[in-house]
mmCIF file of C-alpha atoms in Angstrom:
data_model
loop_
_atom_site.group_PDB
_atom_site.id
_atom_site.type_symbol
_atom_site.label_atom_id
_atom_site.label_comp_id
_atom_site.label_asym_id
_atom_site.label_seq_id
_atom_site.Cartn_x
_atom_site.Cartn_y
_atom_site.Cartn_z
ATOM 1 C CA MET A 20 0.000 0.000 0.000
ATOM 2 C CA PRO A 21 1.596 3.306 -1.050
ATOM 3 C CA SER A 22 1.900 6.072 1.508
ATOM 4 C CA LEU A 23 -1.087 8.393 1.548
ATOM 5 C CA SER A 24 -1.008 12.156 1.406
ATOM 6 C CA LEU A 25 -2.084 14.128 4.482
ATOM 7 C CA PRO A 26 -2.890 17.523 2.968
ATOM 8 C CA PHE A 27 -3.675 20.690 4.870
ATOM 9 C CA LEU A 28 -3.503 19.139 8.322
ATOM 10 C CA SER A 29 -1.312 21.982 9.530
ATOM 11 C CA LEU A 30 -3.766 24.645 8.329
ATOM 12 C CA PRO A 31 -6.281 26.335 10.659
ATOM 13 C CA PHE A 32 -9.116 24.243 9.221
ATOM 14 C CA PHE A 33 -8.012 21.364 11.464
ATOM 15 C CA ASP A 34 -7.213 20.690 15.091
ATOM 16 C CA ALA A 35 -5.526 17.864 16.987
ATOM 17 C CA THR A 36 -8.615 15.620 16.874
ATOM 18 C CA HIS A 37 -8.614 15.747 13.081
ATOM 19 C CA ARG A 38 -4.914 14.967 12.872
ATOM 20 C CA ASP A 39 -5.416 12.010 15.235
ATOM 21 C CA ALA A 40 -8.338 10.749 13.149
ATOM 22 C CA ALA A 41 -6.306 11.039 9.950
ATOM 23 C CA ALA A 42 -3.425 9.106 11.486
ATOM 24 C CA ARG A 43 -5.822 6.342 12.585
ATOM 25 C CA ILE A 44 -7.310 6.094 9.101
ATOM 26 C CA VAL A 45 -3.908 5.941 7.424
ATOM 27 C CA GLU A 46 -2.821 3.199 9.823
ATOM 28 C CA TRP A 47 -5.981 1.243 8.970
ATOM 29 C CA THR A 48 -5.308 1.537 5.224
ATOM 30 C CA ARG A 49 -1.792 0.187 5.740
ATOM 31 C CA SER A 50 -2.870 -2.850 7.740
ATOM 32 C CA ALA A 51 -6.452 -3.762 6.829
ATOM 33 C CA PHE A 52 -5.902 -4.949 3.265
ATOM 34 C CA VAL A 53 -3.456 -7.609 4.390
ATOM 35 C CA SER A 54 -6.442 -9.531 5.741
ATOM 36 C CA LEU A 55 -8.967 -8.013 3.320
ATOM 37 C CA PRO A 56 -7.772 -8.887 -0.197
ATOM 38 C CA ALA A 57 -9.570 -7.159 -3.047
ATOM 39 C CA PRO A 58 -12.500 -9.050 -4.590
ATOM 40 C CA THR A 59 -11.641 -10.957 -7.757
ATOM 41 C CA GLY A 60 -15.101 -10.708 -9.303
ATOM 42 C CA PRO A 61 -18.635 -9.349 -8.857
ATOM 43 C CA ALA A 62 -19.686 -12.247 -6.669
ATOM 44 C CA GLN A 63 -17.141 -11.266 -4.039
ATOM 45 C CA ILE A 64 -18.019 -7.553 -3.852
ATOM 46 C CA ASP A 65 -20.940 -7.956 -1.440
ATOM 47 C CA ALA A 66 -18.873 -10.000 0.999
ATOM 48 C CA HIS A 67 -15.936 -7.619 0.610
ATOM 49 C CA CYS A 68 -18.091 -4.595 1.504
ATOM 50 C CA ARG A 69 -19.499 -6.358 4.546
ATOM 51 C CA ALA A 70 -15.949 -7.185 5.651
ATOM 52 C CA LEU A 71 -14.849 -3.583 5.070
ATOM 53 C CA VAL A 72 -17.675 -2.254 7.231
ATOM 54 C CA ALA A 73 -16.847 -4.708 10.004
ATOM 55 C CA SER A 74 -13.161 -3.783 9.866
ATOM 56 C CA LEU A 75 -13.849 -0.033 9.797
ATOM 57 C CA GLY A 76 -16.145 -0.506 12.772
ATOM 58 C CA GLU A 77 -13.552 -2.464 14.749
ATOM 59 C CA ALA A 78 -10.984 0.269 14.047
ATOM 60 C CA GLY A 79 -13.329 2.946 15.390
ATOM 61 C CA ILE A 80 -13.397 4.786 12.059
ATOM 62 C CA LEU A 81 -17.156 4.486 11.589
ATOM 63 C CA THR A 82 -17.680 6.608 14.699
ATOM 64 C CA LEU A 83 -16.910 9.537 12.372
ATOM 65 C CA CYS A 84 -20.171 8.772 10.512
ATOM 66 C CA VAL A 85 -22.469 9.300 13.473
ATOM 67 C CA PRO A 86 -22.900 12.175 15.946
ATOM 68 C CA ARG A 87 -20.332 12.547 18.696
ATOM 69 C CA THR A 88 -20.447 14.832 21.702
ATOM 70 C CA ASP A 89 -18.657 18.112 21.041
ATOM 71 C CA GLY A 90 -16.992 20.501 23.482
ATOM 72 C CA ALA A 91 -20.362 22.009 24.371
ATOM 73 C CA GLY A 92 -21.793 18.599 25.179
ATOM 74 C CA GLN A 93 -23.965 18.516 22.053
ATOM 75 C CA PRO A 94 -24.088 15.570 19.642
ATOM 76 C CA ARG A 95 -22.942 16.465 16.132
ATOM 77 C CA ILE A 96 -21.265 15.047 13.053
ATOM 78 C CA ASP A 97 -17.802 16.525 12.518
ATOM 79 C CA SER A 98 -17.808 17.452 8.822
ATOM 80 C CA ARG A 99 -14.051 17.955 8.617
ATOM 81 C CA ALA A 100 -13.366 14.509 10.062
ATOM 82 C CA LEU A 101 -15.946 13.017 7.698
ATOM 83 C CA CYS A 102 -14.249 14.641 4.705
ATOM 84 C CA LEU A 103 -10.754 13.671 5.822
ATOM 85 C CA ALA A 104 -11.886 10.069 6.134
ATOM 86 C CA ARG A 105 -13.360 9.996 2.641
ATOM 87 C CA GLU A 106 -10.370 11.709 1.061
ATOM 88 C CA LEU A 107 -7.942 9.239 2.619
ATOM 89 C CA LEU A 108 -10.068 6.140 2.084
ATOM 90 C CA ALA A 109 -10.676 7.050 -1.571
ATOM 91 C CA GLN A 110 -6.925 7.099 -2.139
ATOM 92 C CA ALA A 111 -6.668 3.606 -0.682
ATOM 93 C CA SER A 112 -9.782 1.833 -2.007
ATOM 94 C CA PRO A 113 -12.979 3.035 -3.711
ATOM 95 C CA LEU A 114 -14.947 0.291 -1.951
ATOM 96 C CA ALA A 115 -13.557 1.334 1.434
ATOM 97 C CA ASP A 116 -14.688 4.894 0.743
ATOM 98 C CA PHE A 117 -18.073 3.608 -0.461
ATOM 99 C CA SER A 118 -18.580 1.405 2.592
ATOM 100 C CA PHE A 119 -17.672 4.211 4.985
ATOM 101 C CA ALA A 120 -19.820 6.792 3.208
ATOM 102 C CA MET A 121 -22.933 4.631 3.078
ATOM 103 C CA GLN A 122 -22.838 4.021 6.816
ATOM 104 C CA GLY A 123 -23.031 7.788 7.246
ATOM 105 C CA LEU A 124 -25.516 8.644 4.502
ATOM 106 C CA GLY A 125 -27.733 5.663 5.289
ATOM 107 C CA SER A 126 -28.013 6.605 8.950
ATOM 108 C CA GLY A 127 -27.810 10.385 8.521
ATOM 109 C CA ALA A 128 -31.549 10.981 8.748
ATOM 110 C CA ILE A 129 -31.644 8.973 11.987
ATOM 111 C CA SER A 130 -28.828 11.131 13.365
ATOM 112 C CA LEU A 131 -30.765 14.286 12.460
ATOM 113 C CA ALA A 132 -34.357 13.390 13.288
ATOM 114 C CA GLY A 133 -34.449 10.014 15.010
ATOM 115 C CA SER A 134 -36.115 9.525 18.375
ATOM 116 C CA ALA A 135 -33.997 8.453 21.323
ATOM 117 C CA ALA A 136 -35.225 4.889 20.829
ATOM 118 C CA GLN A 137 -34.419 4.914 17.102
ATOM 119 C CA LYS A 138 -30.933 6.287 17.696
ATOM 120 C CA ALA A 139 -30.249 3.702 20.382
ATOM 121 C CA MET A 140 -31.486 0.908 18.131
ATOM 122 C CA TYR A 141 -29.450 1.814 15.038
ATOM 123 C CA LEU A 142 -26.607 4.306 15.482
ATOM 124 C CA ASP A 143 -24.388 2.274 17.805
ATOM 125 C CA ALA A 144 -24.678 -0.690 15.448
ATOM 126 C CA VAL A 145 -23.789 1.557 12.487
ATOM 127 C CA ALA A 146 -20.709 2.862 14.300
ATOM 128 C CA GLN A 147 -19.659 -0.655 15.301
ATOM 129 C CA GLY A 148 -20.108 -1.970 11.767
ATOM 130 C CA THR A 149 -22.631 -4.613 12.794
ATOM 131 C CA ARG A 150 -25.535 -3.139 10.798
ATOM 132 C CA LEU A 151 -25.240 -1.891 7.228
ATOM 133 C CA ALA A 152 -27.252 1.207 6.315
ATOM 134 C CA ALA A 153 -28.790 2.491 3.082
ATOM 135 C CA PHE A 154 -30.503 5.693 1.915
ATOM 136 C CA ALA A 155 -33.516 5.069 -0.344
ATOM 137 C CA LEU A 156 -34.524 8.362 -1.970
ATOM 138 C CA SER A 157 -34.142 8.069 -5.772
ATOM 139 C CA GLU A 158 -36.721 6.406 -8.008
ATOM 140 C CA PRO A 159 -36.833 5.357 -11.666
ATOM 141 C CA GLU A 160 -38.488 8.694 -12.557
ATOM 142 C CA ALA A 161 -37.244 10.816 -9.653
ATOM 143 C CA GLY A 162 -33.513 11.270 -9.231
ATOM 144 C CA SER A 163 -32.376 14.884 -9.209
ATOM 145 C CA ASP A 164 -36.065 15.890 -9.042
ATOM 146 C CA VAL A 165 -36.875 14.493 -5.599
ATOM 147 C CA GLY A 166 -40.279 16.167 -5.638
ATOM 148 C CA GLY A 167 -41.301 13.853 -8.471
ATOM 149 C CA MET A 168 -41.226 10.715 -6.309
ATOM 150 C CA ARG A 169 -44.158 8.347 -6.606
ATOM 151 C CA CYS A 170 -43.540 5.816 -3.843
ATOM 152 C CA GLU A 171 -46.553 6.130 -1.540
ATOM 153 C CA ALA A 172 -47.045 5.754 2.204
ATOM 154 C CA VAL A 173 -50.701 5.216 3.080
ATOM 155 C CA ARG A 174 -51.612 5.899 6.706
ATOM 156 C CA ARG A 175 -53.058 2.998 8.679
ATOM 157 C CA HIS A 176 -54.232 3.114 12.285
ATOM 158 C CA ASP A 177 -51.075 1.328 13.478
ATOM 159 C CA GLY A 178 -48.591 2.660 10.926
ATOM 160 C CA TYR A 179 -48.113 3.003 7.182
ATOM 161 C CA VAL A 180 -48.239 0.815 4.072
ATOM 162 C CA LEU A 181 -45.563 1.530 1.436
ATOM 163 C CA ASN A 182 -45.966 0.847 -2.273
ATOM 164 C CA GLY A 183 -43.580 1.785 -5.066
ATOM 165 C CA ASP A 184 -40.005 1.386 -6.299
ATOM 166 C CA LYS A 185 -36.682 2.921 -5.306
ATOM 167 C CA MET A 186 -33.812 2.979 -7.806
ATOM 168 C CA TRP A 187 -30.013 3.313 -7.704
ATOM 169 C CA ILE A 188 -29.912 2.407 -4.015
ATOM 170 C CA SER A 189 -26.341 1.920 -2.841
ATOM 171 C CA ASN A 190 -25.939 -0.996 -0.423
ATOM 172 C CA GLY A 191 -29.155 -2.331 -1.926
ATOM 173 C CA GLY A 192 -29.233 -6.066 -1.343
ATOM 174 C CA ILE A 193 -26.749 -6.091 1.538
ATOM 175 C CA ALA A 194 -28.091 -3.380 3.866
ATOM 176 C CA ASP A 195 -29.676 -4.390 7.165
ATOM 177 C CA PHE A 196 -32.012 -1.382 7.064
ATOM 178 C CA TYR A 197 -33.099 1.357 4.675
ATOM 179 C CA VAL A 198 -34.162 4.941 5.330
ATOM 180 C CA VAL A 199 -37.022 5.241 2.843
ATOM 181 C CA PHE A 200 -38.800 8.377 1.653
ATOM 182 C CA ALA A 201 -42.404 8.124 0.460
ATOM 183 C CA ARG A 202 -45.347 10.451 -0.004
ATOM 184 C CA GLU A 203 -48.926 10.564 1.195
ATOM 185 C CA PRO A 204 -51.334 9.855 -1.699
ATOM 186 C CA GLY A 205 -52.750 12.993 -3.284
ATOM 187 C CA THR A 206 -49.782 15.191 -2.409
ATOM 188 C CA THR A 207 -47.377 16.741 -4.899
ATOM 189 C CA ARG A 208 -43.792 17.959 -5.037
ATOM 190 C CA SER A 209 -42.144 18.399 -1.633
ATOM 191 C CA ALA A 210 -45.397 18.296 0.316
ATOM 192 C CA GLY A 211 -46.532 15.109 1.990
ATOM 193 C CA ILE A 212 -43.200 13.264 1.938
ATOM 194 C CA SER A 213 -42.222 11.380 5.090
ATOM 195 C CA ALA A 214 -39.216 9.249 6.034
ATOM 196 C CA PHE A 215 -39.250 5.741 7.502
ATOM 197 C CA ILE A 216 -36.792 3.163 8.772
ATOM 198 C CA VAL A 217 -37.474 -0.142 7.026
ATOM 199 C CA ASP A 218 -35.562 -3.224 8.103
ATOM 200 C CA ALA A 219 -34.310 -5.427 5.284
ATOM 201 C CA GLY A 220 -36.421 -8.380 6.427
ATOM 202 C CA ASN A 221 -39.653 -6.402 6.540
ATOM 203 C CA PRO A 222 -42.395 -8.279 4.610
ATOM 204 C CA GLY A 223 -43.323 -6.447 1.424
ATOM 205 C CA LEU A 224 -39.783 -5.217 0.739
ATOM 206 C CA GLU A 225 -37.904 -7.080 -1.977
ATOM 207 C CA ILE A 226 -34.769 -6.588 -4.044
ATOM 208 C CA ALA A 227 -36.310 -6.261 -7.494
ATOM 209 C CA GLU A 228 -33.027 -5.947 -9.379
ATOM 210 C CA ARG A 229 -29.290 -5.863 -8.756
ATOM 211 C CA ILE A 230 -27.651 -3.206 -10.927
ATOM 212 C CA ASP A 231 -24.205 -3.472 -12.523
ATOM 213 C CA VAL A 232 -22.324 -0.215 -13.111
ATOM 214 C CA ILE A 233 -18.883 0.731 -14.444
ATOM 215 C CA SER A 234 -17.421 0.980 -10.939
ATOM 216 C CA PRO A 235 -18.870 -2.138 -9.296
ATOM 217 C CA HIS A 236 -20.455 -1.819 -5.862
ATOM 218 C CA PRO A 237 -23.675 -3.092 -4.241
ATOM 219 C CA LEU A 238 -26.520 -1.296 -6.020
ATOM 220 C CA ALA A 239 -30.162 -2.269 -6.426
ATOM 221 C CA ARG A 240 -33.738 -1.396 -7.244
ATOM 222 C CA LEU A 241 -36.072 -1.897 -4.297
ATOM 223 C CA ARG A 242 -39.738 -2.796 -4.613
ATOM 224 C CA PHE A 243 -42.331 -2.142 -1.901
ATOM 225 C CA ARG A 244 -45.567 -4.054 -2.192
ATOM 226 C CA ASP A 245 -47.989 -3.516 0.716
ATOM 227 C CA CYS A 246 -44.976 -3.148 2.995
ATOM 228 C CA HIS A 247 -46.236 -2.351 6.484
ATOM 229 C CA VAL A 248 -44.111 -0.011 8.599
ATOM 230 C CA ASP A 249 -44.985 0.659 12.214
ATOM 231 C CA ALA A 250 -45.673 4.284 13.125
ATOM 232 C CA SER A 251 -42.760 4.159 15.567
ATOM 233 C CA MET A 252 -40.409 3.798 12.576
ATOM 234 C CA ARG A 253 -41.292 7.147 11.029
ATOM 235 C CA LEU A 254 -38.436 9.648 11.256
ATOM 236 C CA GLY A 255 -39.435 13.102 12.440
ATOM 237 C CA ASP A 256 -42.820 14.661 11.796
ATOM 238 C CA GLU A 257 -45.211 13.495 9.123
ATOM 239 C CA GLY A 258 -44.721 15.430 5.893
ATOM 240 C CA GLU A 259 -41.232 16.644 6.849
ATOM 241 C CA GLY A 260 -39.352 14.032 4.830
ATOM 242 C CA PHE A 261 -38.307 16.311 1.974
ATOM 243 C CA LYS A 262 -36.644 18.762 4.351
ATOM 244 C CA LEU A 263 -34.981 15.860 6.172
ATOM 245 C CA ALA A 264 -33.614 14.440 2.919
ATOM 246 C CA MET A 265 -32.182 17.836 1.941
ATOM 247 C CA ARG A 266 -30.616 18.312 5.392
ATOM 248 C CA THR A 267 -29.024 14.874 5.130
ATOM 249 C CA LEU A 268 -27.640 15.583 1.668
ATOM 250 C CA ASP A 269 -26.325 18.970 2.805
ATOM 251 C CA ILE A 270 -24.127 17.182 5.348
ATOM 252 C CA PHE A 271 -22.820 14.439 3.082
ATOM 253 C CA ARG A 272 -22.586 16.382 -0.210
ATOM 254 C CA THR A 273 -19.290 17.948 0.877
ATOM 255 C CA SER A 274 -17.945 14.494 1.686
ATOM 256 C CA VAL A 275 -18.620 13.426 -1.929
ATOM 257 C CA ALA A 276 -16.356 16.297 -2.942
ATOM 258 C CA ALA A 277 -13.757 14.976 -0.506
ATOM 259 C CA ALA A 278 -13.887 11.526 -2.104
ATOM 260 C CA ALA A 279 -13.382 13.139 -5.515
ATOM 261 C CA LEU A 280 -10.418 14.988 -4.039
ATOM 262 C CA GLY A 281 -8.957 11.683 -2.888
ATOM 263 C CA PHE A 282 -9.315 10.164 -6.352
ATOM 264 C CA ALA A 283 -7.705 13.252 -7.894
ATOM 265 C CA ARG A 284 -4.766 13.158 -5.493
ATOM 266 C CA LYS A 285 -4.161 9.526 -6.374
ATOM 267 C CA ALA A 286 -4.376 10.285 -10.101
ATOM 268 C CA LEU A 287 -1.869 13.113 -9.730
ATOM 269 C CA ARG A 288 0.535 10.829 -7.874
ATOM 270 C CA LEU A 289 0.213 8.124 -10.522
ATOM 271 C CA GLY A 290 0.683 10.679 -13.273
ATOM 272 C CA ILE A 291 3.901 11.995 -11.734
ATOM 273 C CA GLU A 292 5.237 8.487 -11.174
ATOM 274 C CA ARG A 293 4.536 7.513 -14.782
ATOM 275 C CA ALA A 294 6.015 10.722 -16.164
ATOM 276 C CA LEU A 295 9.226 10.127 -14.247
ATOM 277 C CA SER A 296 9.580 6.491 -15.308
ATOM 278 C CA ARG A 297 8.349 6.469 -18.919
ATOM 279 C CA GLU A 298 11.338 6.753 -21.251
ATOM 280 C CA MET A 299 10.789 8.854 -24.341
ATOM 281 C CA PHE A 300 13.000 10.619 -26.921
ATOM 282 C CA GLY A 301 16.199 10.024 -24.987
ATOM 283 C CA GLY A 302 14.818 11.159 -21.674
ATOM 284 C CA VAL A 303 11.659 10.642 -19.671
ATOM 285 C CA LEU A 304 8.169 12.029 -20.215
ATOM 286 C CA ALA A 305 8.535 14.368 -17.218
ATOM 287 C CA ASP A 306 11.317 16.281 -19.034
ATOM 288 C CA MET A 307 8.852 17.598 -21.586
ATOM 289 C CA GLN A 308 7.392 21.031 -20.951
ATOM 290 C CA LEU A 309 3.961 19.918 -22.152
ATOM 291 C CA THR A 310 3.960 17.186 -19.507
ATOM 292 C CA GLN A 311 5.039 19.645 -16.823
ATOM 293 C CA ALA A 312 2.249 22.002 -17.874
ATOM 294 C CA THR A 313 -0.270 19.153 -17.621
ATOM 295 C CA LEU A 314 0.989 18.230 -14.156
ATOM 296 C CA ALA A 315 0.755 21.883 -13.126
ATOM 297 C CA ASP A 316 -2.885 22.046 -14.208
ATOM 298 C CA MET A 317 -3.615 18.792 -12.377
ATOM 299 C CA ALA A 318 -1.977 19.975 -9.145
ATOM 300 C CA THR A 319 -3.714 23.352 -9.257
ATOM 301 C CA ALA A 320 -7.095 21.682 -9.750
ATOM 302 C CA VAL A 321 -6.426 19.381 -6.793
ATOM 303 C CA GLU A 322 -5.382 22.148 -4.425
ATOM 304 C CA SER A 323 -8.210 24.517 -5.354
ATOM 305 C CA SER A 324 -10.698 21.686 -4.817
ATOM 306 C CA ALA A 325 -9.198 20.979 -1.402
ATOM 307 C CA LEU A 326 -9.689 24.568 -0.287
ATOM 308 C CA LEU A 327 -13.350 24.557 -1.329
ATOM 309 C CA VAL A 328 -13.978 21.193 0.334
ATOM 310 C CA TYR A 329 -12.490 22.088 3.685
ATOM 311 C CA ARG A 330 -13.913 25.601 3.684
ATOM 312 C CA ALA A 331 -17.412 24.120 3.353
ATOM 313 C CA ALA A 332 -16.715 21.489 6.026
ATOM 314 C CA TRP A 333 -15.221 24.076 8.404
ATOM 315 C CA MET A 334 -18.186 26.424 7.941
ATOM 316 C CA ARG A 335 -20.669 23.681 8.747
ATOM 317 C CA ASP A 336 -18.716 22.747 11.856
ATOM 318 C CA GLN A 337 -19.009 26.397 12.930
ATOM 319 C CA GLY A 338 -22.781 26.193 12.601
ATOM 320 C CA GLN A 339 -22.974 28.353 9.465
ATOM 321 C CA PRO A 340 -25.338 27.660 6.524
ATOM 322 C CA THR A 341 -23.406 25.861 3.800
ATOM 323 C CA SER A 342 -25.813 24.872 1.014
ATOM 324 C CA ARG A 343 -24.052 27.126 -1.517
ATOM 325 C CA GLU A 344 -20.547 26.322 -0.276
ATOM 326 C CA ALA A 345 -21.227 22.580 -0.293
ATOM 327 C CA ALA A 346 -22.595 22.857 -3.835
ATOM 328 C CA MET A 347 -19.485 24.752 -4.945
ATOM 329 C CA ALA A 348 -17.214 22.167 -3.331
ATOM 330 C CA LYS A 349 -19.014 19.234 -4.962
ATOM 331 C CA LEU A 350 -19.228 20.900 -8.363
ATOM 332 C CA VAL A 351 -15.593 21.944 -8.541
ATOM 333 C CA ALA A 352 -14.065 18.878 -6.865
ATOM 334 C CA THR A 353 -15.960 16.280 -8.909
ATOM 335 C CA GLU A 354 -15.580 18.054 -12.253
ATOM 336 C CA SER A 355 -11.888 18.724 -11.535
ATOM 337 C CA ALA A 356 -11.288 15.133 -10.465
ATOM 338 C CA GLN A 357 -12.698 13.891 -13.762
ATOM 339 C CA ARG A 358 -10.240 16.101 -15.662
ATOM 340 C CA VAL A 359 -7.293 15.153 -13.438
ATOM 341 C CA VAL A 360 -7.971 11.433 -13.817
ATOM 342 C CA ASP A 361 -8.370 11.835 -17.584
ATOM 343 C CA ALA A 362 -5.019 13.646 -17.718
ATOM 344 C CA ALA A 363 -3.376 10.833 -15.762
ATOM 345 C CA VAL A 364 -4.748 8.275 -18.218
ATOM 346 C CA GLN A 365 -3.346 10.365 -21.071
ATOM 347 C CA ILE A 366 0.101 10.455 -19.423
ATOM 348 C CA TRP A 367 -0.003 6.681 -19.065
ATOM 349 C CA GLY A 368 -0.788 6.314 -22.752
ATOM 350 C CA GLY A 369 -1.966 2.918 -23.959
ATOM 351 C CA ALA A 370 -1.316 1.370 -20.556
ATOM 352 C CA GLY A 371 -3.807 3.844 -19.063
ATOM 353 C CA VAL A 372 -6.770 2.093 -20.664
ATOM 354 C CA ARG A 373 -5.621 -1.455 -19.943
ATOM 355 C CA VAL A 374 -7.945 -3.258 -17.547
ATOM 356 C CA GLY A 375 -6.216 -3.808 -14.230
ATOM 357 C CA GLU A 376 -4.165 -0.613 -14.170
ATOM 358 C CA GLU A 377 -4.911 1.756 -11.299
ATOM 359 C CA VAL A 378 -5.557 4.718 -13.591
ATOM 360 C CA GLU A 379 -8.013 2.683 -15.657
ATOM 361 C CA ALA A 380 -9.938 1.833 -12.491
ATOM 362 C CA LEU A 381 -9.847 5.465 -11.374
ATOM 363 C CA TYR A 382 -11.364 6.510 -14.703
ATOM 364 C CA ARG A 383 -14.384 4.323 -13.915
ATOM 365 C CA ASP A 384 -14.485 5.080 -10.192
ATOM 366 C CA VAL A 385 -14.594 8.866 -10.509
ATOM 367 C CA ARG A 386 -17.382 9.186 -13.070
ATOM 368 C CA ALA A 387 -20.420 8.587 -10.850
ATOM 369 C CA LEU A 388 -19.423 11.313 -8.385
ATOM 370 C CA ARG A 389 -20.588 13.973 -10.845
ATOM 371 C CA ILE A 390 -24.079 12.432 -10.709
ATOM 372 C CA TYR A 391 -25.016 11.071 -7.303
ATOM 373 C CA GLU A 392 -26.113 13.205 -4.340
ATOM 374 C CA GLY A 393 -26.930 15.992 -6.755
ATOM 375 C CA ALA A 394 -25.624 16.078 -10.317
ATOM 376 C CA SER A 395 -23.311 18.904 -11.388
ATOM 377 C CA GLU A 396 -26.223 20.608 -13.149
ATOM 378 C CA VAL A 397 -28.171 20.651 -9.871
ATOM 379 C CA GLN A 398 -25.202 22.151 -8.047
ATOM 380 C CA ARG A 399 -25.083 24.948 -10.612
ATOM 381 C CA LEU A 400 -28.778 25.624 -10.017
ATOM 382 C CA ILE A 401 -28.205 25.789 -6.257
ATOM 383 C CA ILE A 402 -25.282 28.182 -6.636
ATOM 384 C CA GLY A 403 -26.822 30.402 -9.327
ATOM 385 C CA GLY A 404 -30.266 30.448 -7.760
ATOM 386 C CA GLY A 405 -28.758 31.348 -4.406
ATOM 387 C CA LEU A 406 -26.823 34.255 -5.908
ATOM 388 C CA VAL A 407 -29.943 35.638 -7.599
ATOM 389 C CA LYS A 408 -32.036 35.242 -4.442
ATOM 390 C CA THR A 409 -29.420 37.004 -2.319
ATOM 391 C CA GLU A 410 -29.094 39.907 -4.749
ATOM 392 C CA ARG A 411 -32.857 40.359 -4.997
ATOM 393 C CA ALA A 412 -33.172 40.360 -1.221
ATOM 394 C CA SER A 413 -30.384 42.923 -0.958
ATOM 395 C CA ARG A 414 -32.046 45.212 -3.504
ATOM 396 C CA ALA A 415 -35.383 44.890 -1.728
ATOM 397 C CA ARG A 416 -33.797 45.941 1.577
ATOM 398 C CA LEU A 417 -32.111 48.928 -0.070
ATOM 399 C CA ALA A 418 -35.372 49.954 -1.706
ATOM 400 C CA GLU A 419 -37.198 49.680 1.596
ATOM 401 C CA ALA A 420 -34.530 51.715 3.377
ATOM 402 C CA GLY A 421 -34.751 54.440 0.719
ATOM 403 C CA ARG A 422 -38.461 55.055 1.178
#
């Protein structure tokens, strides 16, 4: 396992707890894969992810996914620690990053809105790696447009009955529980959506389809057919599910940017190594000014992404609103990572597209990050819409003051 980069840990974004967490994660990446060999085919991926979650739990790393008591005695998720973990894990293994991230995203709504009983039932098990979590929001016809969801939750005297499909659900098929969002019949858009905890063995829930994608990981379509959920398993107030989903994504969106940053850092390292070792025209590729210019662009993209990622994480940890900053971090980091990985493949030449090479795998691993948890186009809408709204509000205040 190559040594991993520890960027920015000396900057004011971080304190001693973050440096300790980073050191623990790096130590895990150096030791865990001795006993956790990479899967050799699709059939082994499910088992590998379960083993990764168990190992991350034993190492105490999954505690970063769930709220911890801060200096004021309040439970909270440390966004900087979350991002550091994803950046470092992504450099080591895309499935390790995936397994870590899904424990956080899948349980995030419980952390934010769960009752004391719900938190006690699920969050400790998530942190220990004994229960796998999943976040079931997207549908076949409702991905970026969450308000278009059709999965219904019909109220019954003792709970709810769910009917509908959920699509592109990470950890689908291996999760022990799902946080599911569904709407009351007759409601539209964001109104009437509620969130529920549904255990994997709940009658009426089935895995309708396992989905293969270019960067293999557990992914599925879920089908709910008269799936009864007790009222005690609703998260938060009835009809507040849309807000809860957006709050959850606001926390973990920046961590997607951090994972992209990790992939980009690895691609930059591989590009430099290849440029220094690939003989060409009596020297090595790194001697060429065009190569040096490419490496400069790659490094600048990486470092600018890092600043946006950790600014957004730091702001959230200070209790500041970060919807726009998180959107900027995800947009820039994921789009930049795609370009950095592509440049690394180009430096590697023909070997860069050979199956089995690290840069070839990175090319597949990085692509989905520009889509999930809000596609790049959605991030642009958040940023642009926010700028327009702020300017209009400012002009309205000035007009009011001038009367």
